[in-house]
Amino acid sequence: MTATTSDIDKAAIDEAAIDEAAGVLRAGGLVALPTETVYGLGANAEDATAVARVFETKGRPPTHPLIVHIGGAEQLGDWAEDVPASARLLAEHFWPGPLTLVLRRGRRVPLEATGGLETVALRVPDHPVARALLAAFGGGIAAPSANRFGSVSPTTADHVRAELGDAVDVVLDGGPCGVGVESTIVDATSDTLSILRPGGVTREDLEAVLGHPLAVPETSRVRVPGQHPSHYAPRARVVLVEPDEVVAEAERAQRLGHRVGVFLPPAFTDTPVEAHAVAAVPASTAAYARELYGFLRELDQRGCDLIIASVPAEEGLGLAIANRLRRAAGPRPATPEAADAAPDRETSAS
Ligand code: TXA
Ligand code: MG
């Protein structure tokens, strides 16, 4: 299908473009679609062959499960079984939106989409193009982030084209993603809900709706680099230091001959810094989340071999940002197989 690649321009998003993309999904093709979090690489969730192409295209190990995107909370029962009341409550509150619920797999979902698991991750995206596509297609769209395995998620259609190019049949351009980090994944397969991956819906907002605290993954709290595999990683090595050490550390590395990219913390944006490239971190975590992956890509593009950054306070969206930065700074598996073998409760290798 690569010969039929057609990129659909943002200005030209219309019913015809959506219908064409829905037809591509029905024919077993791959559609890159905008969501409010990041761009996804979508296939018909019920078509095991199309789903296999998603894994091949990303270079992702087949045991890493995909998220199935559906049109609305009322479809939950079509795709999952034994949905607990707490999960329905969260779905009603946060869908459409950046929340993914892991539930018991419904029969409609092939094991290929869940990496062989008896659970399925479901989400209703909050983006007009994604919603229009889901409505026109009618089924579920299995879609991981539209990047090669282990690298930075795309937040613009250009990122997708640069990374996946002709391997995708259609790229729907919905503009830059508004949230910028992936969805929050909540495990709702047992009575005790827990956060598997912090993301666009904050822990505080989830807890306010549930009325009780939620467990968060250890990886989001661990500070020591070297204890978890790297995902969401740019080419440049990422080193995390305290905010007030960023400038000195960057200048030291630059003097040692590195091409240093700096994530300059908000309190230091007026401080001059001797480095190869500087990204000024916005004071608002919403803006930071929106820019995070773009910054990482940009510093790569500018030829940086080392990125010096610090993690924000781990509250609100800061929890997801800190999690992604720590993962970007983590050790890099040599092969997808090595990544697959690494124990990773969060399983956000993607
Ligand atoms: O915001 C998002 O979630 C984006 C957009 C495109 O929706 N998608 C995304 O997909 O980030 P992906 O494949 O890059 O990450 C999905 C994560 C993976 O870490 C995967 O392991 C986890 O969801 N996941 C999927 N199904 C699961 C399951 N049944 N149990 C536990 N984790 C699951
Ligand atoms: Mg991913």
XYZ file of C-alpha atoms and ligand atoms in Angstrom:
384
model
C 0.000 0.000 0.000
C 3.016 2.236 0.233
C 2.566 3.332 -3.375
C -0.758 4.921 -2.505
C 0.597 7.154 0.246
C -1.300 10.409 0.270
C -0.728 13.074 2.826
C -3.835 14.990 3.716
C -3.221 18.624 4.515
C -4.602 20.352 7.582
C -6.383 22.890 5.426
C -7.939 20.112 3.409
C -9.345 18.106 6.327
C -12.848 17.525 5.227
C -15.335 14.714 5.022
C -13.761 13.362 1.852
C -10.353 13.100 3.520
C -11.872 11.392 6.553
C -13.854 8.997 4.348
C -10.750 8.147 2.365
C -8.854 7.406 5.568
C -11.736 5.263 6.873
C -11.602 3.341 3.568
C -7.867 2.795 4.011
C -8.521 1.361 7.489
C -11.243 -0.951 6.096
C -8.812 -2.137 3.402
C -6.241 -3.092 6.024
C -4.060 0.008 5.611
C -2.332 2.275 8.106
C -3.507 5.800 8.909
C -1.477 8.241 11.003
C -3.987 10.297 12.947
C -3.795 13.301 15.239
C -5.009 12.938 18.815
C -4.928 15.529 21.584
C -1.890 13.776 23.120
C 0.410 12.641 20.296
C -0.066 11.335 16.753
C -1.062 7.679 16.511
C -0.299 5.019 13.894
C -3.732 3.520 13.375
C -5.059 0.227 12.010
C -8.382 -1.569 12.180
C -8.180 -3.108 15.661
C -10.100 -6.200 14.513
C -7.785 -6.905 11.555
C -4.884 -8.989 12.864
C -2.891 -8.536 9.635
C -3.228 -4.757 9.707
C -2.276 -4.755 13.383
C 0.821 -6.825 12.539
C 1.811 -4.108 10.047
C 1.685 -1.536 12.841
C 4.239 -3.537 14.823
C 6.465 -3.992 11.749
C 6.279 -0.333 10.807
C 7.248 0.809 14.294
C 9.842 -1.909 14.812
C 7.998 -2.713 18.012
C 8.152 -6.154 19.646
C 4.820 -7.955 19.060
C 4.369 -8.545 22.784
C 3.940 -4.822 23.484
C 0.178 -4.189 23.563
C -1.551 -1.387 21.638
C -4.246 1.039 22.745
C -7.604 0.554 21.012
C -9.256 3.910 20.301
C -13.036 3.897 20.303
C -15.761 6.426 19.565
C -17.357 6.861 22.971
C -17.797 5.580 26.520
C -21.060 3.927 25.501
C -18.996 1.459 23.414
C -17.009 0.222 26.441
C -19.049 -2.961 26.702
C -18.324 -3.805 23.033
C -14.578 -3.976 23.634
C -14.136 -4.987 27.279
C -15.736 -7.374 29.746
C -16.508 -7.019 33.436
C -15.999 -3.250 33.407
C -15.866 -2.155 37.074
C -18.016 0.769 38.224
C -14.898 2.805 39.019
C -13.707 2.462 35.408
C -17.101 3.563 34.095
C -16.970 6.548 36.401
C -13.555 7.572 35.045
C -14.677 7.003 31.449
C -17.729 9.184 31.951
C -15.640 11.921 33.506
C -12.572 11.968 31.310
C -13.656 10.673 27.878
C -13.129 11.965 25.337
C -9.715 12.792 26.748
C -6.164 11.664 27.536
C -7.102 8.697 29.729
C -6.568 5.032 28.809
C -8.287 2.292 30.782
C -6.855 -1.224 30.931
C -9.731 -3.688 31.216
C -10.513 -7.349 30.572
C -10.356 -7.998 26.826
C -13.616 -8.316 24.962
C -13.852 -11.046 22.300
C -13.834 -8.464 19.532
C -10.229 -7.580 20.291
C -7.705 -9.948 18.672
C -4.793 -11.112 20.780
C -2.466 -9.550 18.189
C -3.605 -6.103 19.352
C -3.060 -6.855 23.035
C 0.340 -8.487 22.636
C -1.244 -11.760 23.735
C -2.709 -10.313 26.933
C -6.218 -11.036 28.191
C -6.560 -7.323 28.941
C -7.122 -4.426 26.556
C -6.239 -0.746 26.775
C -9.116 1.497 25.623
C -9.357 5.214 25.089
C -11.634 7.793 23.460
C -9.399 10.506 21.979
C -10.413 14.153 22.159
C -9.429 15.508 18.768
C -11.927 16.498 16.071
C -10.071 14.626 13.323
C -9.675 11.454 15.389
C -13.309 11.569 16.404
C -14.487 12.143 12.852
C -12.357 9.232 11.670
C -13.697 6.948 14.414
C -17.259 7.934 13.519
C -16.735 7.362 9.779
C -14.879 4.086 10.307
C -17.291 2.769 12.911
C -14.883 0.277 14.525
C -11.956 0.482 16.910
C -8.587 1.860 15.840
C -5.528 0.207 17.349
C -2.910 2.939 17.480
C 0.406 3.278 19.238
C 2.253 6.567 19.025
C 3.405 7.070 15.420
C 7.137 6.898 16.067
C 9.724 4.173 15.684
C 10.050 1.979 18.761
C 11.889 3.680 21.616
C 12.051 7.138 20.077
C 10.213 10.372 20.777
C 6.458 10.493 20.117
C 5.349 12.777 17.262
C 3.302 15.852 18.089
C 2.983 17.194 14.532
C 2.202 15.584 11.166
C 5.677 16.619 9.998
C 7.231 14.573 12.805
C 5.258 11.558 11.554
C 6.307 12.091 7.939
C 9.927 12.555 8.951
C 9.948 9.358 10.980
C 7.635 6.967 9.150
C 7.366 8.528 5.698
C 6.043 6.173 3.052
C 5.436 3.323 5.477
C 2.074 4.946 6.299
C -0.741 4.957 3.739
C -2.302 8.232 4.892
C -1.116 10.970 7.245
C -4.022 13.073 8.525
C -2.714 16.483 9.559
C -4.638 17.887 12.511
C -2.083 20.479 13.553
C 0.150 20.333 16.633
C -1.167 18.194 19.502
C -2.652 20.246 22.339
C -1.584 18.061 25.281
C 1.771 16.862 23.949
C 2.411 13.886 26.246
C 0.652 10.542 25.989
C -2.491 9.525 27.817
C -2.546 8.480 31.463
C -2.931 4.696 31.643
C -5.009 3.345 34.540
C -5.110 -0.359 35.313
C -8.761 -1.139 36.025
C -8.454 -4.920 35.902
C -8.498 -5.338 39.678
C -10.469 -3.714 42.463
C -7.545 -1.468 43.300
C -7.000 0.925 40.409
C -3.460 2.086 39.765
C -1.661 4.398 37.349
C 0.563 2.432 34.959
C 1.779 5.507 33.074
C 1.300 9.133 34.154
C 0.030 11.285 31.302
C -2.372 13.951 30.132
C -4.993 13.453 32.862
C -3.412 14.295 36.194
C -3.290 11.984 39.162
C -4.926 14.734 41.231
C -7.901 14.950 38.850
C -8.346 11.160 38.850
C -8.167 11.021 42.647
C -10.683 13.853 42.976
C -13.215 11.904 40.901
C -12.512 8.556 42.586
C -12.399 10.054 46.076
C -9.275 8.118 47.094
C -5.518 8.052 46.372
C -4.121 6.100 43.423
C -0.895 4.125 43.329
C 1.657 5.437 40.788
C 4.434 3.450 39.136
C 7.799 3.290 40.780
C 9.506 4.443 37.596
C 7.955 7.862 37.921
C 9.515 8.317 41.357
C 12.890 6.706 40.862
C 15.548 9.387 40.455
C 18.550 7.207 39.816
C 19.291 6.877 36.123
C 20.252 3.369 35.114
C 17.350 1.495 36.644
C 14.823 1.544 33.876
C 14.983 1.133 30.145
C 14.975 4.154 27.934
C 11.954 5.112 25.881
C 10.816 8.417 24.505
C 14.506 8.986 23.815
C 16.144 11.424 21.420
C 19.478 10.518 19.777
C 21.347 12.822 22.145
C 22.145 11.469 25.598
C 19.965 13.059 28.269
C 21.434 13.896 31.677
C 19.219 15.124 34.514
C 20.549 17.408 37.242
C 19.015 19.717 39.841
C 17.478 22.879 38.352
C 20.133 25.147 39.881
C 22.908 22.937 38.419
C 21.669 23.000 34.819
C 23.641 26.050 33.648
C 26.941 25.062 35.294
C 26.646 21.444 34.141
C 25.838 22.492 30.569
C 28.791 24.865 30.405
C 31.137 22.269 31.879
C 30.095 19.670 29.279
C 30.309 22.248 26.485
C 33.900 23.081 27.547
C 34.694 19.362 27.443
C 33.778 19.390 23.749
C 30.154 18.226 23.785
C 27.518 19.879 21.637
C 25.224 20.592 24.542
C 21.491 21.220 24.346
C 20.025 22.792 27.472
C 16.520 22.634 28.876
C 16.757 25.920 30.743
C 14.410 25.830 33.778
C 11.879 28.691 34.014
C 13.724 30.361 36.932
C 16.878 30.634 34.782
C 15.564 31.723 31.402
C 17.274 35.104 31.789
C 20.622 33.494 32.656
C 23.088 33.521 29.749
C 24.402 30.029 29.060
C 27.308 28.881 26.920
C 25.866 25.933 25.007
C 25.182 24.659 21.485
C 21.386 25.082 21.713
C 18.993 26.302 24.364
C 15.315 25.423 24.887
C 13.616 27.740 27.364
C 11.272 25.637 29.494
C 7.859 27.334 29.832
C 6.707 28.127 33.355
C 3.338 26.446 32.838
C 3.455 22.636 32.883
C 0.697 22.503 30.236
C 2.900 24.502 27.864
C 5.937 22.425 28.831
C 4.091 19.163 28.120
C 3.003 20.537 24.745
C 6.588 21.494 23.811
C 8.533 18.639 25.438
C 8.851 16.238 22.492
C 9.325 19.076 20.021
C 12.245 20.363 22.123
C 13.860 16.914 22.168
C 13.501 16.587 18.390
C 14.787 20.089 17.797
C 17.900 19.623 19.928
C 18.585 16.394 18.012
C 18.141 18.187 14.716
C 20.535 20.889 15.771
C 23.183 18.254 16.287
C 23.360 18.177 20.079
C 24.985 15.038 21.466
C 24.126 15.784 25.077
C 21.020 17.311 26.638
C 21.158 18.728 30.164
C 17.775 19.082 31.843
C 16.069 18.926 35.220
C 12.718 17.443 36.183
C 9.815 19.691 37.198
C 7.907 19.237 40.454
C 5.974 15.986 40.208
C 2.493 17.346 40.556
C -0.150 17.900 37.916
C 1.303 17.418 34.419
C 4.770 17.650 35.984
C 4.446 13.966 36.924
C 4.159 12.906 33.267
C 6.918 15.287 32.138
C 9.280 13.992 34.841
C 8.446 10.408 33.888
C 9.271 11.006 30.205
C 12.483 12.869 30.992
C 13.656 10.083 33.304
C 12.908 7.517 30.651
C 14.717 9.577 28.026
C 17.695 9.647 30.402
C 17.530 5.911 31.129
C 19.859 3.266 29.721
C 19.180 2.337 26.108
C 18.447 -1.231 25.133
C 20.634 -2.402 22.256
C 17.767 -4.138 20.457
C 13.973 -4.283 20.627
C 14.384 -7.846 21.940
C 16.494 -6.544 24.822
C 13.864 -3.916 25.552
C 11.215 -6.576 25.457
C 13.085 -8.712 27.962
C 13.517 -5.840 30.403
C 11.044 -6.038 33.275
C 8.903 -2.939 33.020
C 5.656 -2.796 34.880
C 4.737 0.399 33.152
C 5.240 -1.214 29.743
C 5.299 2.168 28.085
C 7.987 1.094 25.644
C 6.600 2.525 22.548
O -1.846 9.156 24.218
C -1.649 7.976 23.922
O -1.852 7.057 24.722
C -1.134 7.685 22.507
C -2.198 8.122 21.521
C -1.845 7.760 20.098
O -3.435 7.582 21.878
N -0.833 6.310 22.351
C 0.240 5.726 22.926
O 0.387 4.411 22.544
O 1.002 6.290 23.662
P 1.696 3.589 22.805
O 1.494 2.285 22.129
O 2.863 4.373 22.382
O 1.669 3.354 24.330
C 0.630 2.570 24.849
C 1.014 1.997 26.157
C 2.168 1.004 26.031
O 3.096 1.317 27.027
C 1.530 -0.305 26.333
O 2.418 -1.184 26.954
C 0.377 0.081 27.228
O -0.087 1.253 26.660
N -0.670 -0.928 27.163
C -1.450 -1.217 26.115
N -2.270 -2.244 26.392
C -1.995 -2.616 27.657
C -2.506 -3.616 28.516
N -3.438 -4.459 28.105
N -1.985 -3.703 29.762
C -1.018 -2.825 30.174
N -0.491 -1.863 29.393
C -0.973 -1.749 28.161
Mg 4.603 5.336 22.289
